Amino acid sequence: MEYPFEKIEKKWQNIWAEKKIFDAEDFSEKPKYYVLSMFPYPSGALHMGHVSNYSIADAISRYKMMQGFNVMQPMGYDSFGLPAENYAIEHNSHPRITTDENINIMRNQFDSIGFGLDWEREVSTCHSDYYRWGQWLFKKMYEKGLVYKKTSFVNWCESCQTVLANEQVEDGKCWRCETVVRQKELEQWFFKITEYAEELLDFSKVIEWPERVKTMQTNWIGKSFGTEMWFKLEDSDDIIKVFTTRPDTIFGCTFMAVPPEHPLMMKWLEKADSEIKKFCDKVMNEDKITRTAEETTKEGMFTGRYALNPVNGEKVQIWVTNYVLMDYGTGAVMAVPAHDQRDFEFAKKYDIPIKIVIQNPEKSLVLKEMTKAYIEPGILVNSAQFDGMESVASQKAITDWMVQQKTGKHTITYRLRDWGISRQRYWGTPIPIVYCEKCGTVLVPDEDLPVKLPEDVQLGKTTQNPLLSVPEWINTTCPQCGGTARRETDTMDTFVDSSWYFARYADAKNDKIPFDKEKADFWLPVDQYIGGIEHAVMHLMYARFFHKFMRDIGLVSSDEPFARLLTQGMVTKDGAKMSKSKGNTVDPQYIIDRYGADTVRVFMLFASPPDKDSEWSDEGVKGSFRFLNRVWRLFEENLELIKENSAAKEREEAQSIFAEIKELRFSTHFTIKKVLNDIEDRMQFNTAIAAIMEHLNNIYSITETDKLNDTEKAVFAEACTVIPRLLYFFAPHISEELWKLMEREELVHEAGIPEFNKEFLKKDEVTYVVQIMGKVRGKMEVPINTSQEEIKKLALEIENVKKYMEGKEIKKIIVVPKKLVSIVAK
RNA sequence: GCGAAAGUGGUGGAAUUGGUAGACGCGCUGGAUUUAGGAUCCAGUGGGAGAAAUCCUGUAGGGGUUCGAGUCCCCUCUUUCGCACCA
């Protein structure tokens, strides 16, 4: 017989909803705890990744509820974006309709799994009551000087007349029409995230973030100390600035590499010969993906021009290449082939001179014998007055000297670039800007917000931005002079919408401001944030940037949005990520219908630690179902005994208890300790569930319950009653039902976290493992308070140990308390 | 190419601080029960030798540190995630 999960789950979901136990209370007396999982994109159906993510969040949330916290676990939808636009075109519908439909489906699915969500705070980024505040924040940022416009290159399909996202470029071609993608220069809006680079490097204000995420963000920001050097041109007064982290190699600079996009290059191109023009054209039209692909060979052409090395006046060839990028550093590289591998390969290919300026102190370098660049530190040679200096020490000396000579300066460079937020698409937050013929670029005034996305657009008729097809929306009046003006038709990157939603949950219905400061300060920072590792850098850094910006304009007081971060792994099947194209998806709804929500949750949490990928297994789900059935049967078969004895106190001395029952009592208290420790300190739910399974096995090992005396019955009952309270975090429905069967009045979380008694965890004896030269040769049980000397003696008396020690001399005996004895012998 | 992780039985995984490798679950084998299927219960299950005690071997591969290494260090391979060729 299967336990009646269907009836139980519906019943408790209704009770929870009626009692509003998941409604978080602003300014409550109880300490707050804010649990947030990254909100989903409303694709129309939950996938296993969602179930895994939200099962983790719900386990933490219910644990905190049981501890007496005022828990907030909100939910919303990241509902703008390209996929919705494409989906609507495919289904000849409108993204507004399909998105809202999808949201309704997903909301029902969340409820059918019984997640403890506070629906009063639901947000959807595509609704104007949400995105108007995104526009408001854009304006604030603009007013603060953190928004600007500049040209940058985008992937452009000539035939579709549209900008393509990187993911829409396949093998350098448009995914729809297979036209070769070109690079086109467009005016775009940028957020000055680089202003916050230094603060974003500082993680001292977060409580617990995975090291790997901090490292990835730190590397992404890429702070480097170096030298900026100014190269004069041979035949003009123009100067080329280069940035280098290796000023010690400057005397070995034999050429300079610039990208076609470099301003000087653009200038020269007018007069350049056709070969160079052709080359530049080719490089610039390579889409970013091809240009950054590993197979792409480093290519270049000599421009015929020279710069002068600022330290010795030597002529340096200027090459235009495909491997230097305009947007990092100064957009030009001083090339030192002898001491940089990429420069070395390039110089060899094009027969450019190579000059050794750092000698290997171990083995002198000989130019003709070099097969690769020497990049390690060494001793300077061919470097004028710096000859003989150690290369690392010379970096400061050379730069100091260049500062004196006014040919360079110390500088700090970040790899991080400003955030381009313009998207030439329909389904996104409109940028609240109008262009007036007289006044120029004008912000839309607060009272005119939101700038609503027009609903009546032509989707799919043309491939270009559908907003261009709505003249009545584009054409407007200038809020300053009342003259004719045009609206900005770019919309914002959806990462903007997801960069502040966590704060909106604190006050989701506010229609006067983005959110009330007091409420935001009450709830923020998010105590526990949970989401995929794929967001380690971009989303998580954009959100930190926004939070710091919001702090700086007085909207919030905290420094970081997310105090603790848990990055969960993917759900795989047959070793690969579940995806429709691979055909290896599993529909959670089917599994819920067949085995119940509790089973699915237990399986997802039991399959692997939350931060690791987990492999889906149909058989494994059955195992979780079997476990819950075993729990159910235990209560069914022993209900009277449990009910009658669960409130009973210990009636006799512990010593008088039958040994097996004493072990059961140990198991009860050990399990409590283990489960709480796994959740609180380790966030490892798989071992917590395993511990409950083990405890259940221990209970089942007591077979003749009718022969127990009163004390023993109390111990047995206690062993059972602990289960619903520990299982509640993972399988809340069945736990509530069992609790109710025991005629408890309160809900499980109101009963509080079970406590363990240290007294019952004490053991009289411990097992020592005896090793000789690292190999296990025996085991022994000794009373817990045996002295070290005694333990050594006992270890040497073990038969097997004696055998191995024959003819050997004891050099040392190491005793690890309560664990092992290691004998070092010769 | 760059950055970040991971690799343990047939399988998902456990081993929390360098201290008995394989907890717990799945699968499999044998048995009990059942008209059958299913469900349930009991026993076994890394590989090799042995009747057994026990021994040898084993955590992607190679090397090192240590009384002792899945765990720490170096190199290699493979897989996954992110990306903006980061000088």
Short mmCIF file of C-alpha atoms in Angstrom, two decimals, chain A residues 195-632:
data_model
loop_
_atom_site.label_atom_id
_atom_site.label_comp_id
_atom_site.label_asym_id
_atom_site.label_seq_id
_atom_site.Cartn_x
_atom_site.Cartn_y
_atom_site.Cartn_z
CA GLU A 195 33.34 53.61 -11.07
CA TYR A 196 32.60 50.87 -8.57
CA ALA A 197 35.41 48.54 -9.64
CA GLU A 198 37.43 49.10 -6.51
CA GLU A 199 34.51 48.54 -4.16
CA LEU A 200 33.33 45.49 -6.07
CA LEU A 201 36.70 43.90 -5.33
CA ASP A 202 35.95 44.14 -1.63
CA PHE A 203 34.02 41.16 -0.28
CA SER A 204 34.50 41.98 3.38
CA LYS A 205 30.85 42.95 3.80
CA VAL A 206 29.37 39.64 2.67
CA ILE A 207 29.03 36.94 5.31
CA GLU A 208 29.53 33.80 3.31
CA TRP A 209 30.13 33.53 -0.39
CA PRO A 210 31.77 30.60 -2.14
CA GLU A 211 35.46 31.30 -2.68
CA ARG A 212 35.19 30.36 -6.32
CA VAL A 213 32.60 33.05 -7.00
CA LYS A 214 34.69 35.69 -5.26
CA THR A 215 37.73 34.60 -7.25
CA MET A 216 35.86 34.66 -10.54
CA GLN A 217 34.54 38.17 -9.88
CA THR A 218 37.95 39.37 -8.76
CA ASN A 219 39.53 38.02 -11.93
CA TRP A 220 36.74 39.48 -14.01
CA ILE A 221 37.40 42.94 -12.57
CA GLY A 222 41.08 42.22 -13.17
CA LYS A 223 42.89 44.98 -11.34
CA SER A 224 46.47 45.28 -12.45
CA PHE A 225 49.23 47.65 -11.52
CA GLY A 226 51.40 48.70 -14.39
CA THR A 227 52.89 51.48 -16.40
CA GLU A 228 51.45 53.67 -19.06
CA MET A 229 54.06 54.65 -21.63
CA TRP A 230 53.89 57.36 -24.23
CA PHE A 231 55.38 56.57 -27.62
CA LYS A 232 55.91 59.49 -29.99
CA LEU A 233 55.39 58.83 -33.66
CA GLU A 234 58.37 59.16 -35.96
CA ASP A 235 56.71 61.53 -38.40
CA SER A 236 54.13 63.45 -36.40
CA ASP A 237 53.36 64.83 -32.95
CA ASP A 238 50.78 62.17 -32.29
CA ILE A 239 51.34 59.98 -29.26
CA ILE A 240 50.38 56.36 -28.78
CA LYS A 241 49.76 55.34 -25.21
CA VAL A 242 50.38 51.78 -24.21
CA PHE A 243 49.72 49.99 -20.97
CA THR A 244 52.01 47.25 -19.74
CA THR A 245 52.50 45.19 -16.63
CA ARG A 246 56.08 44.48 -17.71
CA PRO A 247 57.89 47.84 -17.89
CA ASP A 248 61.11 45.91 -17.23
CA THR A 249 61.02 44.68 -20.83
CA ILE A 250 60.64 48.08 -22.49
CA PHE A 251 64.16 48.07 -23.95
CA GLY A 252 63.24 44.92 -25.86
CA CYS A 253 60.21 46.45 -27.55
CA THR A 254 60.64 45.96 -31.29
CA PHE A 255 57.14 46.55 -32.57
CA MET A 256 53.78 47.84 -31.51
CA ALA A 257 50.38 46.22 -32.12
CA VAL A 258 47.16 48.15 -32.59
CA PRO A 259 43.64 47.02 -33.53
CA PRO A 260 41.96 48.38 -36.67
CA GLU A 261 39.57 50.29 -34.40
CA HIS A 262 42.38 52.38 -32.91
CA PRO A 263 41.70 56.10 -33.57
CA LEU A 264 45.10 56.65 -35.22
CA MET A 265 44.55 53.64 -37.41
CA MET A 266 41.17 54.99 -38.47
CA LYS A 267 42.92 58.23 -39.40
CA TRP A 268 45.68 56.51 -41.37
CA LEU A 269 43.26 54.27 -43.18
CA GLU A 270 42.13 57.12 -45.43
CA LYS A 271 45.53 57.22 -47.02
CA ALA A 272 46.47 53.61 -46.57
CA ASP A 273 47.00 51.23 -49.45
CA SER A 274 44.27 48.83 -50.42
CA GLU A 275 45.90 45.77 -48.86
CA ILE A 276 45.79 47.29 -45.40
CA LYS A 277 42.27 48.59 -45.94
CA LYS A 278 41.19 45.14 -46.96
CA PHE A 279 42.81 43.59 -43.91
CA CYS A 280 41.26 46.09 -41.49
CA ASP A 281 37.90 45.65 -43.11
CA LYS A 282 38.15 41.91 -42.73
CA VAL A 283 39.14 42.05 -39.06
CA MET A 284 36.51 44.59 -38.15
CA ASN A 285 33.82 42.56 -39.82
CA GLU A 286 34.68 39.41 -38.06
CA ASP A 287 32.04 38.91 -35.43
CA LYS A 288 33.28 38.94 -31.88
CA ILE A 289 32.95 35.21 -31.55
CA THR A 290 35.16 34.39 -34.52
CA ARG A 291 37.65 37.03 -33.53
CA THR A 292 37.95 35.63 -30.04
CA ALA A 293 37.88 31.98 -31.01
CA GLU A 294 40.91 29.93 -30.16
CA GLU A 295 41.41 28.66 -33.70
CA THR A 296 41.71 32.18 -35.05
CA THR A 297 45.35 32.73 -35.94
CA LYS A 298 47.11 35.91 -34.98
CA GLU A 299 47.40 38.04 -38.06
CA GLY A 300 48.69 41.49 -38.82
CA MET A 301 50.12 43.90 -41.37
CA PHE A 302 52.93 46.40 -41.10
CA THR A 303 51.49 49.91 -41.41
CA GLY A 304 54.75 51.32 -42.77
CA ARG A 305 54.85 53.71 -39.83
CA TYR A 306 57.14 53.88 -36.86
CA ALA A 307 56.91 55.00 -33.27
CA LEU A 308 59.92 55.92 -31.13
CA ASN A 309 60.73 53.88 -28.05
CA PRO A 310 60.50 56.44 -25.22
CA VAL A 311 63.48 54.98 -23.34
CA ASN A 312 66.05 54.84 -26.12
CA GLY A 313 64.55 56.51 -29.19
CA GLU A 314 64.76 53.32 -31.25
CA LYS A 315 62.38 52.98 -34.16
CA VAL A 316 59.50 50.61 -33.44
CA GLN A 317 57.36 49.20 -36.25
CA ILE A 318 53.63 49.74 -35.92
CA TRP A 319 51.52 46.71 -36.89
CA VAL A 320 47.78 46.51 -37.21
CA THR A 321 46.57 43.17 -35.86
CA ASN A 322 43.50 41.13 -35.09
CA TYR A 323 44.54 40.13 -31.59
CA VAL A 324 44.53 43.44 -29.77
CA LEU A 325 41.30 44.84 -28.43
CA MET A 326 40.37 48.50 -28.33
CA ASP A 327 38.46 48.26 -25.09
CA TYR A 328 41.18 47.07 -22.72
CA GLY A 329 43.96 49.23 -21.38
CA THR A 330 44.84 51.95 -23.85
CA GLY A 331 44.01 49.91 -26.93
CA ALA A 332 47.62 49.46 -28.02
CA VAL A 333 50.28 46.97 -27.03
CA MET A 334 54.02 47.36 -26.87
CA ALA A 335 55.32 44.08 -28.17
CA VAL A 336 58.40 42.47 -26.67
CA PRO A 337 58.86 39.25 -28.61
CA ALA A 338 61.74 37.93 -26.53
CA HIS A 339 59.65 37.96 -23.36
CA ASP A 340 56.03 37.49 -24.36
CA GLN A 341 54.86 34.31 -26.00
CA ARG A 342 52.19 35.84 -28.19
CA ASP A 343 54.55 38.57 -29.38
CA PHE A 344 57.23 35.93 -29.96
CA GLU A 345 55.02 33.88 -32.25
CA PHE A 346 53.93 36.97 -34.12
CA ALA A 347 57.52 38.20 -34.59
CA LYS A 348 58.66 34.78 -35.84
CA LYS A 349 55.77 34.63 -38.30
CA TYR A 350 56.43 38.06 -39.77
CA ASP A 351 60.20 38.15 -39.31
CA ILE A 352 60.25 41.10 -36.91
CA PRO A 353 63.48 41.65 -34.90
CA ILE A 354 63.72 40.04 -31.48
CA LYS A 355 65.88 41.56 -28.76
CA ILE A 356 66.77 39.86 -25.49
CA VAL A 357 66.67 42.27 -22.54
CA ILE A 358 66.22 39.84 -19.64
CA GLN A 359 68.77 37.12 -19.13
CA ASN A 360 68.01 33.80 -17.55
CA PRO A 361 70.41 33.63 -14.57
CA GLU A 362 70.46 29.81 -14.77
CA LYS A 363 71.25 29.38 -18.41
CA SER A 364 72.02 32.23 -20.77
CA LEU A 365 69.57 32.77 -23.59
CA VAL A 366 70.87 32.67 -27.11
CA LEU A 367 68.61 34.32 -29.64
CA LYS A 368 69.06 31.71 -32.36
CA GLU A 369 68.24 28.86 -30.01
CA MET A 370 65.06 30.34 -28.58
CA THR A 371 61.92 28.38 -29.45
CA LYS A 372 59.66 30.27 -27.12
CA ALA A 373 59.61 33.50 -25.17
CA TYR A 374 61.41 33.75 -21.84
CA ILE A 375 58.76 35.15 -19.52
CA GLU A 376 60.28 34.45 -16.10
CA PRO A 377 62.17 37.05 -14.05
CA GLY A 378 65.87 37.47 -14.64
CA ILE A 379 68.68 40.01 -14.98
CA LEU A 380 68.37 43.05 -17.25
CA VAL A 381 70.69 43.34 -20.26
CA ASN A 382 70.75 45.72 -23.22
CA SER A 383 68.84 48.13 -21.00
CA ALA A 384 71.26 51.05 -20.65
CA GLN A 385 71.67 52.20 -17.06
CA PHE A 386 69.39 49.40 -15.79
CA ASP A 387 71.72 46.61 -16.92
CA GLY A 388 72.42 44.09 -14.20
CA MET A 389 69.30 44.91 -12.24
CA GLU A 390 66.88 42.17 -11.16
CA SER A 391 63.84 42.36 -13.45
CA VAL A 392 61.09 42.53 -10.82
CA ALA A 393 62.88 45.26 -8.89
CA SER A 394 63.57 47.15 -12.11
CA GLN A 395 59.87 47.60 -12.85
CA LYS A 396 59.49 50.36 -10.30
CA ALA A 397 62.89 51.86 -11.10
CA ILE A 398 62.20 52.08 -14.81
CA THR A 399 58.74 53.54 -14.31
CA ASP A 400 60.03 56.08 -11.78
CA TRP A 401 62.66 57.13 -14.29
CA MET A 402 60.05 57.42 -17.05
CA VAL A 403 57.91 59.59 -14.80
CA GLN A 404 60.95 61.89 -14.38
CA GLN A 405 61.51 61.93 -18.12
CA LYS A 406 57.79 62.63 -18.64
CA THR A 407 57.45 59.62 -20.93
CA GLY A 408 55.12 57.56 -18.77
CA LYS A 409 53.36 57.07 -15.45
CA HIS A 410 52.38 54.48 -12.84
CA THR A 411 48.84 53.38 -13.46
CA ILE A 412 46.16 50.96 -12.39
CA THR A 413 44.07 49.28 -15.02
CA TYR A 414 40.94 47.21 -14.70
CA ARG A 415 39.88 44.55 -17.03
CA LEU A 416 36.27 45.37 -16.17
CA ARG A 417 34.50 47.46 -18.78
CA ASP A 418 31.43 49.61 -18.55
CA TRP A 419 28.13 47.83 -18.91
CA GLY A 420 26.42 48.29 -22.26
CA ILE A 421 22.70 48.12 -21.56
CA SER A 422 21.16 49.08 -24.92
CA ARG A 423 19.24 46.40 -26.72
CA GLN A 424 17.56 46.96 -30.06
CA ARG A 425 14.58 44.81 -29.11
CA TYR A 426 10.94 45.10 -28.26
CA TRP A 427 10.39 42.97 -25.16
CA GLY A 428 12.30 44.99 -22.58
CA THR A 429 12.13 48.05 -20.36
CA PRO A 430 11.97 51.22 -22.50
CA ILE A 431 14.77 53.65 -21.80
CA PRO A 432 13.14 56.85 -20.46
CA ILE A 433 14.79 59.25 -22.88
CA VAL A 434 13.47 61.45 -25.67
CA TYR A 435 15.49 63.25 -28.32
CA CYS A 436 14.34 66.80 -28.94
CA GLU A 437 15.44 68.75 -32.01
CA LYS A 438 16.10 71.80 -29.85
CA CYS A 439 16.96 70.48 -26.38
CA GLY A 440 18.81 67.35 -27.39
CA THR A 441 18.74 64.34 -25.07
CA VAL A 442 16.06 64.81 -22.41
CA LEU A 443 15.00 62.57 -19.53
CA VAL A 444 11.33 61.74 -19.29
CA PRO A 445 9.99 63.49 -16.14
CA ASP A 446 8.95 61.37 -13.15
CA GLU A 447 5.28 62.23 -13.59
CA ASP A 448 5.35 60.76 -17.10
CA LEU A 449 6.71 57.43 -15.92
CA PRO A 450 6.28 54.69 -16.73
CA VAL A 451 7.19 55.01 -20.37
CA LYS A 452 4.91 52.15 -21.31
CA LEU A 453 5.88 49.65 -23.89
CA PRO A 454 3.31 49.95 -26.71
CA GLU A 455 1.24 46.79 -26.86
CA ASP A 456 0.04 47.07 -30.43
CA VAL A 457 3.19 46.31 -32.37
CA GLN A 458 3.96 44.36 -35.46
CA LEU A 459 5.90 41.35 -34.40
CA GLY A 460 7.56 39.10 -36.86
CA LYS A 461 6.58 41.10 -39.96
CA THR A 462 10.03 42.58 -40.10
CA THR A 463 13.05 41.43 -38.23
CA GLN A 464 14.12 44.84 -37.04
CA ASN A 465 13.22 46.32 -33.67
CA PRO A 466 9.39 46.25 -33.63
CA LEU A 467 9.34 49.55 -31.76
CA LEU A 468 10.42 51.23 -35.00
CA SER A 469 7.06 50.23 -36.45
CA VAL A 470 5.06 52.31 -33.94
CA PRO A 471 5.40 55.94 -35.08
CA GLU A 472 2.63 57.13 -32.74
CA TRP A 473 4.76 55.90 -29.84
CA ILE A 474 8.08 57.15 -31.17
CA ASN A 475 6.87 60.58 -32.05
CA THR A 476 6.24 62.61 -28.94
CA THR A 477 6.68 66.05 -27.54
CA CYS A 478 9.66 67.35 -25.66
CA PRO A 479 8.95 67.59 -21.94
CA GLN A 480 11.14 70.69 -21.76
CA CYS A 481 10.10 72.85 -24.73
CA GLY A 482 6.99 71.09 -25.99
CA GLY A 483 8.49 70.79 -29.47
CA THR A 484 8.62 67.66 -31.56
CA ALA A 485 10.75 64.87 -30.20
CA ARG A 486 11.48 61.20 -30.75
CA ARG A 487 11.55 58.48 -28.14
CA GLU A 488 14.57 56.30 -27.57
CA THR A 489 13.71 52.95 -29.13
CA ASP A 490 16.43 50.95 -27.39
CA THR A 491 15.25 48.90 -24.45
CA MET A 492 17.33 47.84 -21.46
CA ASP A 493 19.31 44.66 -21.04
CA THR A 494 17.18 42.32 -18.90
CA PHE A 495 20.09 42.09 -16.47
CA VAL A 496 19.03 45.60 -15.39
CA ASP A 497 15.62 44.29 -14.31
CA SER A 498 17.20 41.51 -12.27
CA SER A 499 19.71 43.82 -10.61
CA TRP A 500 17.34 45.27 -8.03
CA TYR A 501 14.30 42.93 -7.78
CA PHE A 502 15.49 41.61 -4.41
CA ALA A 503 14.85 45.08 -2.97
CA ARG A 504 11.43 45.43 -4.58
CA TYR A 505 10.22 42.34 -2.69
CA ALA A 506 10.58 44.33 0.51
CA ASP A 507 7.78 46.59 -0.65
CA ALA A 508 6.44 45.08 -3.85
CA LYS A 509 3.24 47.10 -4.19
CA ASN A 510 4.57 50.58 -3.63
CA ASP A 511 3.37 52.91 -6.41
CA LYS A 512 5.06 56.09 -5.16
CA ILE A 513 8.70 55.01 -5.00
CA PRO A 514 10.66 51.83 -5.91
CA PHE A 515 10.36 50.71 -2.29
CA ASP A 516 10.15 52.19 1.16
CA LYS A 517 13.57 52.67 2.73
CA GLU A 518 12.53 51.47 6.17
CA LYS A 519 11.11 48.27 4.75
CA ALA A 520 14.16 47.69 2.56
CA ASP A 521 16.42 48.23 5.54
CA PHE A 522 14.31 45.85 7.58
CA TRP A 523 14.64 43.03 5.06
CA LEU A 524 17.95 43.62 3.33
CA PRO A 525 20.44 42.21 2.83
CA VAL A 526 19.07 38.91 1.59
CA ASP A 527 20.21 36.42 4.22
CA GLN A 528 20.46 33.49 1.85
CA TYR A 529 20.56 33.76 -1.93
CA ILE A 530 20.39 30.62 -4.03
CA GLY A 531 20.94 30.17 -7.73
CA GLY A 532 22.96 28.64 -10.50
CA ILE A 533 26.73 28.95 -10.75
CA GLU A 534 26.31 30.27 -14.29
CA HIS A 535 25.45 33.61 -12.70
CA ALA A 536 28.69 33.74 -10.72
CA VAL A 537 29.95 36.82 -12.48
CA MET A 538 27.49 38.83 -14.53
CA HIS A 539 24.17 38.83 -12.65
CA LEU A 540 25.77 38.71 -9.23
CA MET A 541 28.11 41.55 -10.01
CA TYR A 542 25.49 43.74 -11.68
CA ALA A 543 23.25 43.26 -8.63
CA ARG A 544 26.08 44.23 -6.30
CA PHE A 545 26.76 47.30 -8.44
CA PHE A 546 23.10 48.34 -8.33
CA HIS A 547 22.89 47.79 -4.61
CA LYS A 548 25.88 50.00 -3.98
CA PHE A 549 24.44 52.63 -6.27
CA MET A 550 21.10 52.47 -4.43
CA ARG A 551 22.98 52.87 -1.18
CA ASP A 552 24.78 55.92 -2.53
CA ILE A 553 21.52 57.65 -3.44
CA GLY A 554 20.07 56.80 -0.02
CA LEU A 555 17.62 54.06 -0.98
CA VAL A 556 19.18 51.34 1.18
CA SER A 557 21.65 51.30 4.04
CA SER A 558 23.42 47.98 3.52
CA ASP A 559 26.56 47.59 1.43
CA GLU A 560 25.87 44.23 -0.13
CA PRO A 561 22.63 42.72 -1.44
CA PHE A 562 23.33 39.08 -0.59
CA ALA A 563 24.87 38.11 2.72
CA ARG A 564 25.16 34.40 1.99
CA LEU A 565 25.29 32.82 -1.41
CA LEU A 566 24.70 29.22 -2.37
CA THR A 567 25.44 28.29 -5.95
CA GLN A 568 23.59 25.14 -6.86
CA GLY A 569 24.66 22.60 -9.44
CA MET A 570 22.77 21.56 -12.54
CA VAL A 571 20.42 18.63 -12.80
CA THR A 572 21.79 16.24 -15.39
CA LYS A 573 20.48 13.10 -16.97
CA ASP A 574 22.68 10.54 -18.67
CA GLY A 575 25.60 12.76 -17.70
CA ALA A 576 24.40 15.79 -19.66
CA LYS A 577 22.49 18.92 -18.83
CA MET A 578 18.77 18.41 -19.33
CA SER A 579 17.67 20.15 -22.48
CA LYS A 580 14.91 19.84 -24.98
CA SER A 581 17.34 19.59 -27.87
CA LYS A 582 19.05 16.60 -26.29
CA GLY A 583 15.69 15.03 -25.48
CA ASN A 584 16.72 14.11 -21.95
CA THR A 585 14.27 16.21 -19.98
CA VAL A 586 12.10 14.92 -17.16
CA ASP A 587 8.82 16.68 -16.46
CA PRO A 588 8.56 17.38 -12.73
CA GLN A 589 4.77 17.46 -12.94
CA TYR A 590 4.60 13.84 -14.03
CA ILE A 591 6.79 12.77 -11.11
CA ILE A 592 4.76 14.85 -8.66
CA ASP A 593 1.52 13.30 -9.88
CA ARG A 594 2.93 9.81 -9.56
CA TYR A 595 4.90 9.97 -6.30
CA GLY A 596 3.98 13.27 -4.69
CA ALA A 597 5.83 16.50 -4.06
CA ASP A 598 7.53 15.28 -0.90
CA THR A 599 9.16 12.41 -2.79
CA VAL A 600 10.48 14.71 -5.51
CA ARG A 601 11.86 17.14 -2.97
CA VAL A 602 13.52 14.44 -0.92
CA PHE A 603 15.06 12.94 -4.02
CA MET A 604 16.39 16.25 -5.35
CA LEU A 605 18.00 17.04 -2.02
CA PHE A 606 19.24 13.52 -1.41
CA ALA A 607 20.81 13.06 -4.85
CA SER A 608 23.83 15.28 -4.20
CA PRO A 609 25.08 18.21 -2.13
CA PRO A 610 23.30 21.39 -3.28
CA ASP A 611 26.35 23.00 -4.86
CA LYS A 612 27.21 19.98 -7.00
CA ASP A 613 25.57 18.79 -10.18
CA SER A 614 23.08 16.02 -9.54
CA GLU A 615 22.16 13.15 -11.76
CA TRP A 616 18.48 12.41 -12.27
CA SER A 617 17.48 8.79 -11.76
CA ASP A 618 14.02 7.31 -12.13
CA GLU A 619 15.00 4.45 -9.83
CA GLY A 620 16.36 6.88 -7.27
CA VAL A 621 13.00 8.61 -7.07
CA LYS A 622 11.40 5.30 -6.26
CA GLY A 623 13.93 4.91 -3.46
CA SER A 624 12.87 8.22 -1.92
CA PHE A 625 9.25 7.19 -2.26
CA ARG A 626 10.01 3.88 -0.55
CA PHE A 627 11.64 5.77 2.30
CA LEU A 628 8.59 7.98 2.89
CA ASN A 629 6.39 4.91 2.78
CA ARG A 630 8.55 3.25 5.41
CA VAL A 631 8.18 6.32 7.61
CA TRP A 632 4.43 6.25 7.10
#
